[in-house]
DNA sequence: CCATGTGAAGGCCTTCACAGCC
DNA sequence: GGCTGTGAAGGCCTTCACATGG
């Protein structure tokens, strides 16, 4: 046993210099990596709108983070902002794509074509963002052989061969709970080192495999807790003292800071 | 600012819990709440297997966390384990259900019956866990009127009336990005205070509304980063595959080891 | 001037280690 | 003896505040 406690980022080794490499840039905090992807998307929208530059305040407001945090995040990737101006949209966009490893398309395999799996297979947003779903697997004879978005569903027993053949680098597990570990094992044996797990179980994986978990029931239960908490708080009748955050005088509301020109963006389904 | 740029990931103000009640001496950390739901599920499985008690080591291993963390988590909810033995499965299960506010079923509304929305609507796991999907909405005339799992899809213009009528307390937004804010606004006007957002945008909400975000593209991009990192590490520093663009000789490292991001990448507000 | 970049401070969370109890 | 419960220590991360520089 002793698999790393996976919960998002697993982790055992912090230092990324295994052998003798002497160069230590600044490691990028995990929390920062997650936000970089969000900045990236917003930068894409800004670029489509023709924006040349953005300030940290603008980009931070649009992505829902503190502007100091955004600047610090960008500093981790060696940002090149222009003082007094902001960041150049397109260069920054390219730079983040590089940092996140989005220079090459990553073939994705999906195991489990049930309710959720079917939706994931049909979701166009992945391919458009450089993550083409390249292989589909299930064990149900009624599913094996059908096509979804032009991809044939194959039997899960062929995971290893097919994934190797197509160069799959990322696996998604959307099977029922009891089947998830088996699917995961096959993906790992196929050489997949990053897995997105939708099944409600904790996957056991070798140390070098990264697992992230998306658990919809847990999300709802967390919200339920807050519903209950609100209910209790409401009985307390505390009248929310307005003391606005100590923001330096930018109390203008949403419109001015959030350009709201989301339209014109590629329509995707989620 | 009255509609604050959404706070950082999962940890702005950790204080969560009843203010005046004498029962819980300490507020429950947000991170703990998220894990309680995971413990709860595992306890359910253990109960089905007929287990009477579990030790913190066992439960921790099964849910992928450190056992000390688990004990501390349970201490926040005032647990009463038995020293030398462990925790009684069923009483603990009931206690966690109580704490998470799962004593009443929470009616859920889902806006956006596209690819993912359709899957969510048909996903049986919610109802079974106390979150019956009670209302479905879309604007597409081809969808309005059809039934999914016995629920009729209604037009999004009726969100306010229908949600109020059916006592919806939790909303899920699975629309395309540009439509998400509008859907969110209607839910809020209907009195919904907790929203699970699958759309790739940052929702602007009043302060008392809680939003959690599930962003599948971001999840994949985070994994892509780890693929790239592994690739670099595997090359042992000798050469970096011709990715020209970046500034300093940064080779991507990663800092954190402890699972902050639990399931999915999640944004909390309030 | 204005916005970036960053040391420093503070907060939340995790982990350790052991006292306490069954 | 075994396991829970918890103070204390340490780590990451966020936030502040201001020096820096176009």
Coordinates of C-alpha atoms (C1' of nucleotides) in Angstrom, one line a residue:
Chain A
X1 CA 0.0 0.0 0.0
X2 CA 1.4 3.3 0.9
X3 CA 0.2 5.0 -2.1
X4 CA 0.4 8.7 -1.9
X5 CA -2.6 10.3 -0.4
X6 CA -4.2 11.4 -3.6
X7 CA -6.6 14.2 -3.4
X8 CA -5.8 16.4 -6.2
X9 CA -2.1 16.7 -6.5
X10 CA -0.6 13.7 -5.0
X11 CA 2.8 14.1 -3.9
X12 CA 5.7 12.6 -2.2
X13 CA 8.7 14.3 -3.7
X14 CA 8.8 18.0 -3.3
X15 CA 12.2 18.7 -4.8
X16 CA 12.3 18.1 -8.5
X17 CA 15.9 17.6 -8.9
X18 CA 16.5 13.9 -8.8
X19 CA 20.0 13.5 -9.9
X20 CA 22.4 16.3 -9.9
X21 CA 20.9 19.2 -11.7
X22 CA 22.1 22.3 -10.0
X23 CA 19.7 24.7 -11.4
X24 CA 16.8 25.6 -9.2
X25 CA 14.4 28.1 -10.7
X26 CA 11.5 28.9 -8.4
X27 CA 9.2 26.0 -8.1
X28 CA 5.7 26.8 -9.1
X29 CA 3.2 26.4 -6.4
X30 CA 0.4 23.9 -7.2
X31 CA -2.2 26.5 -6.4
X32 CA -0.6 28.8 -8.9
X33 CA -0.6 26.2 -11.7
X34 CA -4.4 25.9 -11.2
X35 CA -4.9 29.6 -11.6
X36 CA -2.6 29.9 -14.6
X37 CA -5.0 27.9 -16.6
X38 CA -7.8 30.3 -15.7
X39 CA -5.7 33.3 -16.6
X40 CA -4.9 31.6 -19.9
X41 CA -8.5 31.2 -20.8
X42 CA -9.3 34.8 -20.0
X43 CA -6.3 35.9 -22.0
X44 CA -7.7 34.0 -25.0
X45 CA -10.9 35.9 -24.7
X46 CA -9.1 39.2 -24.4
X47 CA -7.0 38.4 -27.5
X48 CA -10.1 37.6 -29.5
X49 CA -11.5 41.0 -28.5
X50 CA -8.4 42.5 -29.8
X51 CA -7.0 43.7 -26.5
X52 CA -3.3 44.5 -26.6
X53 CA -2.6 44.7 -23.0
X54 CA -4.2 44.1 -19.6
X55 CA -3.3 45.3 -16.2
X56 CA -3.1 42.9 -13.3
X57 CA -6.1 44.6 -11.8
X58 CA -8.2 43.9 -14.9
X59 CA -7.1 40.4 -15.3
X60 CA -7.5 39.7 -11.7
X61 CA -11.0 41.0 -11.5
X62 CA -12.0 39.1 -14.6
X63 CA -10.7 35.8 -13.2
X64 CA -11.8 36.4 -9.6
X65 CA -8.5 36.7 -7.8
X66 CA -6.6 39.3 -5.9
X67 CA -4.4 41.3 -8.1
X68 CA -1.4 40.9 -5.9
X69 CA -1.9 37.2 -6.1
X70 CA -2.0 37.4 -9.9
X71 CA 1.2 39.3 -10.1
X72 CA 2.9 36.8 -7.8
X73 CA 1.6 34.0 -9.8
X74 CA 3.0 35.5 -13.0
X75 CA 6.3 36.2 -11.3
X76 CA 6.7 32.4 -10.8
X77 CA 6.7 31.9 -14.5
X78 CA 9.1 34.8 -15.1
X79 CA 6.6 37.4 -16.1
X80 CA 7.4 40.3 -18.3
X81 CA 5.0 42.9 -17.5
X82 CA 5.5 46.5 -18.4
X83 CA 5.4 48.8 -15.5
X84 CA 2.9 51.5 -15.7
X85 CA 1.1 49.6 -18.5
X86 CA 0.4 46.0 -17.8
X87 CA 0.9 42.8 -19.6
X88 CA 0.9 42.2 -23.3
X89 CA -1.9 39.9 -24.0
X90 CA -0.6 37.7 -26.7
X91 CA 2.9 37.2 -25.5
X92 CA 1.7 36.4 -22.1
X93 CA -0.8 33.9 -23.5
X94 CA 1.9 32.1 -25.4
X95 CA 4.2 32.1 -22.4
X96 CA 1.5 30.5 -20.2
X97 CA 0.7 27.9 -22.9
X98 CA 4.4 27.0 -22.8
X99 CA 4.6 26.8 -19.1
X100 CA 1.5 24.6 -18.9
X101 CA 2.9 22.3 -21.5
X102 CA 0.2 23.1 -24.0
X103 CA 2.5 23.2 -26.9
X104 CA 1.6 19.7 -27.9
X105 CA -1.8 18.2 -28.1
X106 CA -2.2 15.6 -25.4
X107 CA -4.2 12.5 -26.4
X108 CA -6.8 11.6 -23.9
X109 CA -8.4 8.2 -23.2
X110 CA -11.7 7.9 -21.5
X111 CA -12.8 4.7 -19.7
X112 CA -16.4 4.3 -18.8
X113 CA -19.0 5.4 -21.2
X114 CA -21.9 5.6 -18.9
X115 CA -23.9 8.7 -18.2
X116 CA -21.1 11.0 -17.4
X117 CA -18.6 9.3 -19.7
X118 CA -20.9 9.8 -22.6
X119 CA -21.1 13.4 -22.0
X120 CA -17.4 13.8 -21.6
X121 CA -16.9 11.9 -24.8
X122 CA -19.2 14.2 -26.6
X123 CA -17.9 17.4 -25.0
X124 CA -16.3 19.4 -27.7
X125 CA -14.4 21.6 -25.3
X126 CA -11.6 19.2 -24.8
X127 CA -10.4 18.8 -28.4
X128 CA -10.7 22.5 -28.9
X129 CA -8.3 23.1 -26.1
X130 CA -5.7 20.7 -27.1
X131 CA -7.0 17.6 -25.5
X132 CA -8.5 15.4 -28.2
X133 CA -10.3 12.5 -26.8
X134 CA -8.6 9.8 -28.7
X135 CA -9.8 6.5 -27.3
X136 CA -13.0 5.4 -25.5
X137 CA -13.4 2.2 -23.5
X138 CA -16.1 0.3 -21.8
X139 CA -17.0 -3.3 -21.0
X140 CA -20.6 -3.2 -22.0
X141 CA -21.1 -5.1 -25.2
X142 CA -23.9 -2.8 -26.1
X143 CA -21.5 0.1 -26.0
X144 CA -18.4 -1.5 -27.5
X145 CA -18.4 -0.7 -31.2
X146 CA -20.6 2.4 -31.2
X147 CA -19.1 5.7 -32.2
X148 CA -19.2 8.9 -30.3
X149 CA -18.0 12.0 -32.1
X150 CA -16.3 9.7 -34.6
X151 CA -14.5 7.7 -32.0
X152 CA -15.2 4.0 -31.6
X153 CA -15.8 2.6 -28.2
X154 CA -13.4 -0.2 -27.6
X155 CA -13.4 -3.0 -25.0
X156 CA -11.6 -2.1 -21.8
X157 CA -9.4 -5.2 -22.2
X158 CA -7.6 -3.4 -25.0
X159 CA -6.7 -0.4 -23.0
X160 CA -3.1 -1.1 -22.8
X161 CA -2.5 -1.8 -26.5
X162 CA -4.7 1.0 -27.8
X163 CA -3.4 3.7 -25.5
X164 CA 0.2 2.8 -26.3
X165 CA -0.6 2.8 -29.9
X166 CA -2.2 6.2 -29.9
X167 CA 0.2 7.8 -27.6
X168 CA -2.3 8.6 -24.9
X169 CA -0.8 10.7 -22.1
X170 CA -3.9 11.5 -20.0
X171 CA -6.6 9.1 -18.8
X172 CA -10.1 9.9 -17.6
X173 CA -11.9 7.4 -15.4
X174 CA -15.7 7.7 -15.4
X175 CA -16.6 4.2 -14.5
X176 CA -18.8 3.1 -11.6
X177 CA -16.8 3.1 -8.4
X178 CA -16.0 -0.6 -8.2
X179 CA -14.6 -0.7 -11.7
X180 CA -12.4 2.4 -11.3
X181 CA -9.3 0.8 -9.8
X182 CA -9.1 -1.8 -12.5
X183 CA -9.5 0.8 -15.2
X184 CA -6.8 2.9 -13.5
X185 CA -4.4 -0.1 -13.3
X186 CA -4.7 -0.7 -17.0
X187 CA -4.1 2.9 -17.8
X188 CA -1.1 3.0 -15.7
X189 CA 0.2 -0.2 -17.3
X190 CA -0.3 1.5 -20.6
X191 CA 2.1 4.2 -19.5
X192 CA -0.4 6.9 -18.6
X193 CA 0.9 9.1 -15.8
X194 CA -1.9 11.6 -15.3
X195 CA -5.4 10.6 -14.5
X196 CA -8.6 12.5 -14.0
X197 CA -10.9 10.5 -11.8
X198 CA -14.6 11.0 -11.7
X199 CA -15.3 7.8 -9.8
X200 CA -16.1 8.1 -6.1
X201 CA -13.2 6.1 -5.0
X202 CA -9.6 6.8 -4.1
X203 CA -7.3 5.4 -6.7
X204 CA -4.2 3.6 -5.7
X205 CA -1.4 4.4 -8.1
X206 CA 2.4 4.3 -8.2
X207 CA 4.1 7.2 -6.9
X208 CA 5.0 8.8 -10.2
X209 CA 1.4 8.9 -11.4
X210 CA -0.6 12.0 -10.8
X211 CA -4.3 11.7 -10.0
X212 CA -6.8 14.5 -9.8
X213 CA -10.3 13.8 -8.6
X214 CA -13.6 15.4 -9.5
X215 CA -16.3 14.3 -7.2
X216 CA -19.7 15.7 -7.9
X217 CA -21.5 14.3 -4.9
X218 CA -18.9 15.7 -2.6
X219 CA -19.3 19.1 -4.2
X220 CA -23.0 19.0 -3.6
X221 CA -22.5 17.9 0.0
X222 CA -20.2 20.8 0.6
X223 CA -22.8 23.1 -0.7
X224 CA -25.4 21.4 1.5
X225 CA -23.3 22.2 4.5
X226 CA -23.3 25.9 3.5
X227 CA -27.0 25.8 3.0
X228 CA -27.4 24.5 6.5
X229 CA -24.9 27.0 7.9
X230 CA -26.8 29.9 6.2
X231 CA -30.0 28.7 7.7
X232 CA -28.5 28.8 11.1
X233 CA -26.9 32.2 10.5
X234 CA -30.1 33.6 9.2
X235 CA -31.7 32.9 12.6
X236 CA -29.0 35.0 14.1
X237 CA -30.0 38.0 12.1
X238 CA -26.6 39.5 11.9
X239 CA -26.9 42.4 9.6
X240 CA -23.8 42.2 7.6
X241 CA -21.9 45.3 8.4
X242 CA -21.2 46.8 5.0
X243 CA -17.5 47.5 5.6
X244 CA -16.5 46.9 2.1
X245 CA -13.2 45.3 1.6
X246 CA -10.4 47.8 2.0
X247 CA -10.1 48.0 -1.7
X248 CA -8.4 51.2 -2.8
X249 CA -11.4 53.1 -4.0
X250 CA -12.6 50.9 -6.8
X251 CA -16.2 50.5 -5.8
X252 CA -17.5 50.9 -9.2
X253 CA -19.3 47.7 -9.8
X254 CA -18.8 45.0 -12.2
X255 CA -19.4 46.5 -15.6
X256 CA -16.4 48.8 -15.7
X257 CA -13.9 46.2 -14.7
X258 CA -15.3 43.2 -16.5
X259 CA -15.6 44.0 -20.1
X260 CA -18.4 41.5 -20.5
X261 CA -17.7 40.9 -24.1
X262 CA -17.8 37.2 -23.6
X263 CA -19.7 36.9 -26.8
X264 CA -17.8 36.3 -29.9
X265 CA -16.1 33.6 -28.1
X266 CA -16.4 30.2 -29.4
X267 CA -19.5 28.6 -28.2
X268 CA -18.8 25.6 -26.2
X269 CA -20.9 23.4 -24.1
X270 CA -20.0 22.5 -20.7
Chain B
X1 CA -16.4 46.5 -3.8
X2 CA -19.8 45.1 -3.4
X3 CA -19.4 42.2 -5.7
X4 CA -16.0 41.1 -4.8
X5 CA -13.7 39.6 -7.3
X6 CA -14.1 36.1 -6.2
X7 CA -11.9 35.0 -3.5
X8 CA -9.0 32.7 -4.0
X9 CA -9.3 29.0 -4.1
X10 CA -11.1 27.4 -1.2
X11 CA -9.7 29.5 1.5
X12 CA -10.7 33.1 2.1
X13 CA -12.2 33.0 5.5
X14 CA -11.9 29.7 7.0
X15 CA -14.3 30.3 9.8
X16 CA -17.3 28.2 9.2
X17 CA -19.9 27.3 11.7
X18 CA -22.6 28.5 14.0
X19 CA -21.7 31.6 15.9
X20 CA -23.7 31.5 19.0
X21 CA -24.4 27.9 19.5
X22 CA -22.8 26.3 22.4
X23 CA -22.4 23.0 20.8
X24 CA -19.3 23.3 18.6
X25 CA -16.5 25.0 20.3
X26 CA -14.5 25.5 17.2
X27 CA -15.3 26.6 13.7
X28 CA -14.9 23.9 11.0
X29 CA -12.2 24.6 8.5
X30 CA -13.3 24.6 4.9
X31 CA -10.8 22.0 4.0
X32 CA -12.2 19.7 6.7
X33 CA -15.8 20.1 5.4
X34 CA -14.7 18.8 2.0
X35 CA -13.1 15.8 3.5
X36 CA -16.0 15.0 5.8
X37 CA -18.0 14.2 2.8
X38 CA -15.4 11.7 1.7
X39 CA -15.3 10.1 5.1
X40 CA -19.0 9.9 5.0
X41 CA -19.1 7.9 1.8
X42 CA -16.6 5.4 3.0
X43 CA -18.5 5.0 6.3
X44 CA -21.5 4.2 4.2
X45 CA -19.6 1.4 2.5
X46 CA -18.2 0.1 5.7
X47 CA -21.7 0.1 7.2
X48 CA -22.9 -1.9 4.3
X49 CA -20.2 -4.4 4.8
X50 CA -21.3 -4.8 8.4
X51 CA -18.3 -3.2 10.1
X52 CA -19.0 -2.0 13.6
X53 CA -16.0 0.1 14.2
X54 CA -13.1 1.6 12.2
X55 CA -9.8 2.9 13.4
X56 CA -8.5 6.3 12.2
X57 CA -5.7 4.5 10.5
X58 CA -8.1 2.3 8.5
X59 CA -10.5 5.1 7.6
X60 CA -7.6 7.4 6.7
X61 CA -6.0 4.8 4.4
X62 CA -9.3 4.1 2.7
X63 CA -9.9 7.8 2.0
X64 CA -6.4 8.7 1.2
X65 CA -5.5 11.0 4.0
X66 CA -3.1 11.2 6.9
X67 CA -4.6 9.6 10.0
X68 CA -3.7 12.5 12.2
X69 CA -5.5 14.7 9.8
X70 CA -8.5 12.5 10.0
X71 CA -8.6 12.6 13.7
X72 CA -8.3 16.3 13.8
X73 CA -11.0 16.6 11.2
X74 CA -13.3 14.5 13.4
X75 CA -12.4 16.5 16.5
X76 CA -13.8 19.6 14.8
X77 CA -17.2 18.0 14.8
X78 CA -16.9 16.8 18.3
X79 CA -16.4 13.2 17.6
X80 CA -16.4 10.6 20.3
X81 CA -14.1 7.8 19.3
X82 CA -13.2 5.0 21.6
X83 CA -9.6 5.0 22.7
X84 CA -7.9 1.7 21.9
X85 CA -10.7 0.7 19.6
X86 CA -11.7 3.3 17.0
X87 CA -14.9 4.9 15.9
X88 CA -18.3 3.3 15.8
X89 CA -19.3 3.3 12.2
X90 CA -23.0 4.0 12.3
X91 CA -23.1 6.6 15.0
X92 CA -20.2 8.5 13.3
X93 CA -22.0 8.2 10.0
X94 CA -25.2 9.8 11.4
X95 CA -23.2 12.4 13.1
X96 CA -21.5 13.5 9.9
X97 CA -24.7 13.5 8.0
X98 CA -26.0 15.9 10.6
X99 CA -23.0 18.1 10.5
X100 CA -23.1 18.4 6.8
X101 CA -26.8 19.3 6.8
X102 CA -27.9 16.1 5.0
X103 CA -30.8 15.6 7.2
X104 CA -33.2 17.1 4.7
X105 CA -33.2 16.5 1.0
X106 CA -32.0 19.5 -0.9
X107 CA -33.8 20.2 -4.1
X108 CA -31.5 20.9 -7.0
X109 CA -32.1 22.8 -10.2
X110 CA -30.0 22.4 -13.3
X111 CA -29.7 25.0 -15.9
X112 CA -28.3 24.1 -19.3
X113 CA -29.2 20.7 -20.8
X114 CA -26.3 20.4 -23.2
X115 CA -23.9 17.6 -23.2
X116 CA -22.8 17.7 -19.7
X117 CA -26.1 19.0 -18.4
X118 CA -27.9 16.0 -19.9
X119 CA -25.5 13.7 -18.2
X120 CA -26.0 15.5 -14.9
X121 CA -29.7 15.3 -15.2
X122 CA -29.6 11.6 -15.9
X123 CA -27.0 10.8 -13.3
X124 CA -28.7 8.8 -10.6
X125 CA -26.0 9.4 -8.0
X126 CA -27.5 12.7 -6.9
X127 CA -31.0 11.7 -5.9
X128 CA -29.6 8.7 -4.1
X129 CA -27.5 10.9 -2.0
X130 CA -30.2 13.3 -1.0
X131 CA -30.0 15.8 -3.8
X132 CA -32.9 15.1 -6.1
X133 CA -32.7 17.0 -9.4
X134 CA -36.0 18.7 -9.2
X135 CA -36.0 21.2 -12.1
X136 CA -34.3 21.4 -15.5
X137 CA -34.0 24.4 -17.6
X138 CA -32.8 25.4 -21.1
X139 CA -33.6 27.9 -23.7
X140 CA -33.5 25.5 -26.7
X141 CA -37.0 24.9 -28.0
X142 CA -36.0 21.4 -29.0
X143 CA -35.1 20.6 -25.4
X144 CA -37.9 22.4 -23.6
X145 CA -40.7 19.9 -23.0
X146 CA -38.7 16.7 -23.1
X147 CA -38.3 14.6 -20.1
X148 CA -35.1 13.3 -18.5
X149 CA -35.5 10.8 -15.7
X150 CA -39.1 11.9 -15.4
X151 CA -38.3 15.6 -15.1
X152 CA -39.6 18.0 -17.7
X153 CA -37.2 20.5 -19.1
X154 CA -38.6 24.0 -18.7
X155 CA -37.7 27.2 -20.3
X156 CA -35.1 29.2 -18.5
X157 CA -37.3 32.2 -18.3
X158 CA -39.4 30.4 -15.7
X159 CA -36.4 29.7 -13.4
X160 CA -37.6 32.1 -10.7
X161 CA -41.1 30.9 -10.5
X162 CA -40.3 27.2 -10.7
X163 CA -37.5 27.2 -8.3
X164 CA -39.4 29.1 -5.7
X165 CA -42.3 26.8 -6.2
X166 CA -40.3 23.7 -5.7
X167 CA -38.1 24.9 -2.9
X168 CA -34.9 24.6 -4.8
X169 CA -31.9 25.4 -2.6
X170 CA -29.0 24.4 -4.8
X171 CA -28.4 25.4 -8.4
X172 CA -26.2 23.9 -11.0
X173 CA -25.1 25.9 -14.0
X174 CA -24.0 23.8 -17.0
X175 CA -24.7 26.3 -19.8
X176 CA -22.2 27.6 -22.4
X177 CA -20.0 30.2 -20.9
X178 CA -21.8 33.3 -22.3
X179 CA -25.1 32.2 -20.9
X180 CA -23.9 31.3 -17.4
X181 CA -24.1 34.7 -15.8
X182 CA -27.7 35.1 -16.9
X183 CA -28.6 31.7 -15.6
X184 CA -26.9 32.5 -12.3
X185 CA -28.7 35.8 -11.9
X186 CA -32.0 34.1 -12.3
X187 CA -31.2 31.4 -9.8
X188 CA -30.1 34.0 -7.3
X189 CA -33.3 36.0 -7.8
X190 CA -35.1 32.8 -7.1
X191 CA -33.5 32.6 -3.8
X192 CA -30.9 30.0 -4.4
X193 CA -27.8 30.7 -2.3
X194 CA -25.5 27.8 -3.3
X195 CA -24.4 27.3 -6.9
X196 CA -22.3 24.6 -8.5
X197 CA -20.8 26.1 -11.7
X198 CA -19.6 24.0 -14.6
X199 CA -19.3 26.9 -17.0
X200 CA -15.9 28.3 -17.8
X201 CA -16.6 31.7 -16.4
X202 CA -16.3 33.5 -13.0
X203 CA -19.8 34.1 -11.8
X204 CA -20.6 37.4 -10.2
X205 CA -22.9 36.9 -7.2
X206 CA -24.0 38.8 -4.2
X207 CA -21.9 38.3 -1.1
X208 CA -24.2 35.8 0.6
X209 CA -24.2 33.4 -2.3
X210 CA -21.8 30.6 -2.3
X211 CA -20.3 29.4 -5.6
X212 CA -18.2 26.3 -6.2
X213 CA -16.7 25.8 -9.6
X214 CA -15.9 22.6 -11.5
X215 CA -13.8 23.3 -14.5
X216 CA -12.9 20.3 -16.6
X217 CA -10.7 22.1 -19.0
X218 CA -8.7 23.5 -16.2
X219 CA -8.3 20.1 -14.7
X220 CA -6.9 18.8 -17.9
X221 CA -4.5 21.7 -18.2
X222 CA -3.2 21.1 -14.7
X223 CA -2.6 17.5 -15.7
X224 CA -0.9 18.6 -18.9
X225 CA 1.5 20.7 -16.8
X226 CA 2.4 17.6 -14.9
X227 CA 2.9 15.6 -18.0
X228 CA 5.3 18.3 -19.2
X229 CA 7.0 18.4 -15.9
X230 CA 7.6 14.7 -15.9
X231 CA 8.9 14.8 -19.4
X232 CA 11.4 17.4 -18.4
X233 CA 12.4 15.5 -15.4
X234 CA 12.8 12.4 -17.5
X235 CA 15.2 14.2 -19.7
X236 CA 17.4 14.9 -16.7
X237 CA 18.1 18.4 -17.7
X238 CA 20.1 17.6 -20.8
X239 CA 17.9 19.1 -23.4
X240 CA 14.5 20.7 -23.5
X241 CA 12.3 19.8 -26.4
X242 CA 12.4 22.7 -28.7
X243 CA 9.9 24.9 -26.9
X244 CA 11.5 28.2 -27.9
X245 CA 9.5 30.8 -26.3
X246 CA 10.1 31.2 -22.6
X247 CA 12.2 33.7 -21.0
X248 CA 14.5 32.5 -18.4
X249 CA 15.8 29.0 -18.4
X250 CA 12.9 27.9 -16.3
X251 CA 12.4 24.3 -16.0
X252 CA 9.2 23.6 -14.4
X253 CA 9.1 22.5 -10.9
X254 CA 6.3 22.2 -8.5
X255 CA 6.1 23.1 -5.0
X256 CA 3.3 21.7 -3.0
X257 CA 3.0 18.2 -1.8
X258 CA 0.0 18.3 0.4
X259 CA -3.4 17.9 -1.1
X260 CA -4.9 21.3 -1.0
X261 CA -7.0 21.0 -4.1
X262 CA -9.3 18.2 -3.0
X263 CA -11.5 17.4 -5.8
X264 CA -11.5 19.5 -8.7
X265 CA -10.5 23.0 -8.8
X266 CA -12.9 24.9 -6.8
X267 CA -13.6 28.5 -6.1
X268 CA -15.3 29.5 -3.0
X269 CA -16.8 32.9 -2.3
X270 CA -18.4 34.9 0.4
Chain C
dC1 C1' 2.4 59.0 -12.2
dC2 C1' 1.0 54.3 -12.7
dA3 C1' 1.4 49.5 -12.6
dT4 C1' 4.6 45.8 -11.8
dG5 C1' 7.4 42.9 -8.8
dT6 C1' 8.6 41.4 -4.3
dG7 C1' 10.1 41.1 0.7
dA8 C1' 7.6 40.5 4.9
dA9 C1' 3.7 39.5 7.7
dG10 C1' -0.1 36.7 8.8
dG11 C1' -3.4 32.8 8.2
dC12 C1' -4.9 28.4 7.4
dC13 C1' -3.7 23.9 7.2
dT14 C1' -0.9 19.8 7.7
dT15 C1' 2.1 17.0 10.3
dC16 C1' 4.5 15.6 14.4
dA17 C1' 4.6 13.7 18.8
dC18 C1' 2.8 12.4 22.9
dA19 C1' -0.4 12.7 26.8
dG20 C1' -4.7 10.5 28.1
dC21 C1' -7.9 6.9 28.2
dC22 C1' -10.1 2.4 27.1
Chain D
dG1 C1' -1.2 -2.4 24.5
dG2 C1' -3.6 0.2 21.2
dC3 C1' -5.8 4.2 19.6
dT4 C1' -7.8 8.6 20.2
dG5 C1' -7.4 13.6 21.0
dT6 C1' -4.6 17.7 20.7
dG7 C1' -0.9 21.3 21.7
dA8 C1' 2.9 22.8 19.1
dA9 C1' 5.8 23.3 15.1
dG10 C1' 6.3 24.0 10.4
dG11 C1' 4.8 24.7 5.5
dC12 C1' 2.2 26.7 1.8
dC13 C1' -0.2 30.2 0.5
dT14 C1' -2.4 34.7 0.5
dT15 C1' -2.2 39.5 1.5
dC16 C1' -0.1 43.8 2.5
dA17 C1' 2.8 47.5 1.5
dC18 C1' 6.2 49.7 -0.9
dA19 C1' 10.3 49.9 -3.5
dT20 C1' 11.2 49.9 -8.5
dG21 C1' 11.1 51.4 -12.9
dG22 C1' 8.9 52.5 -17.7

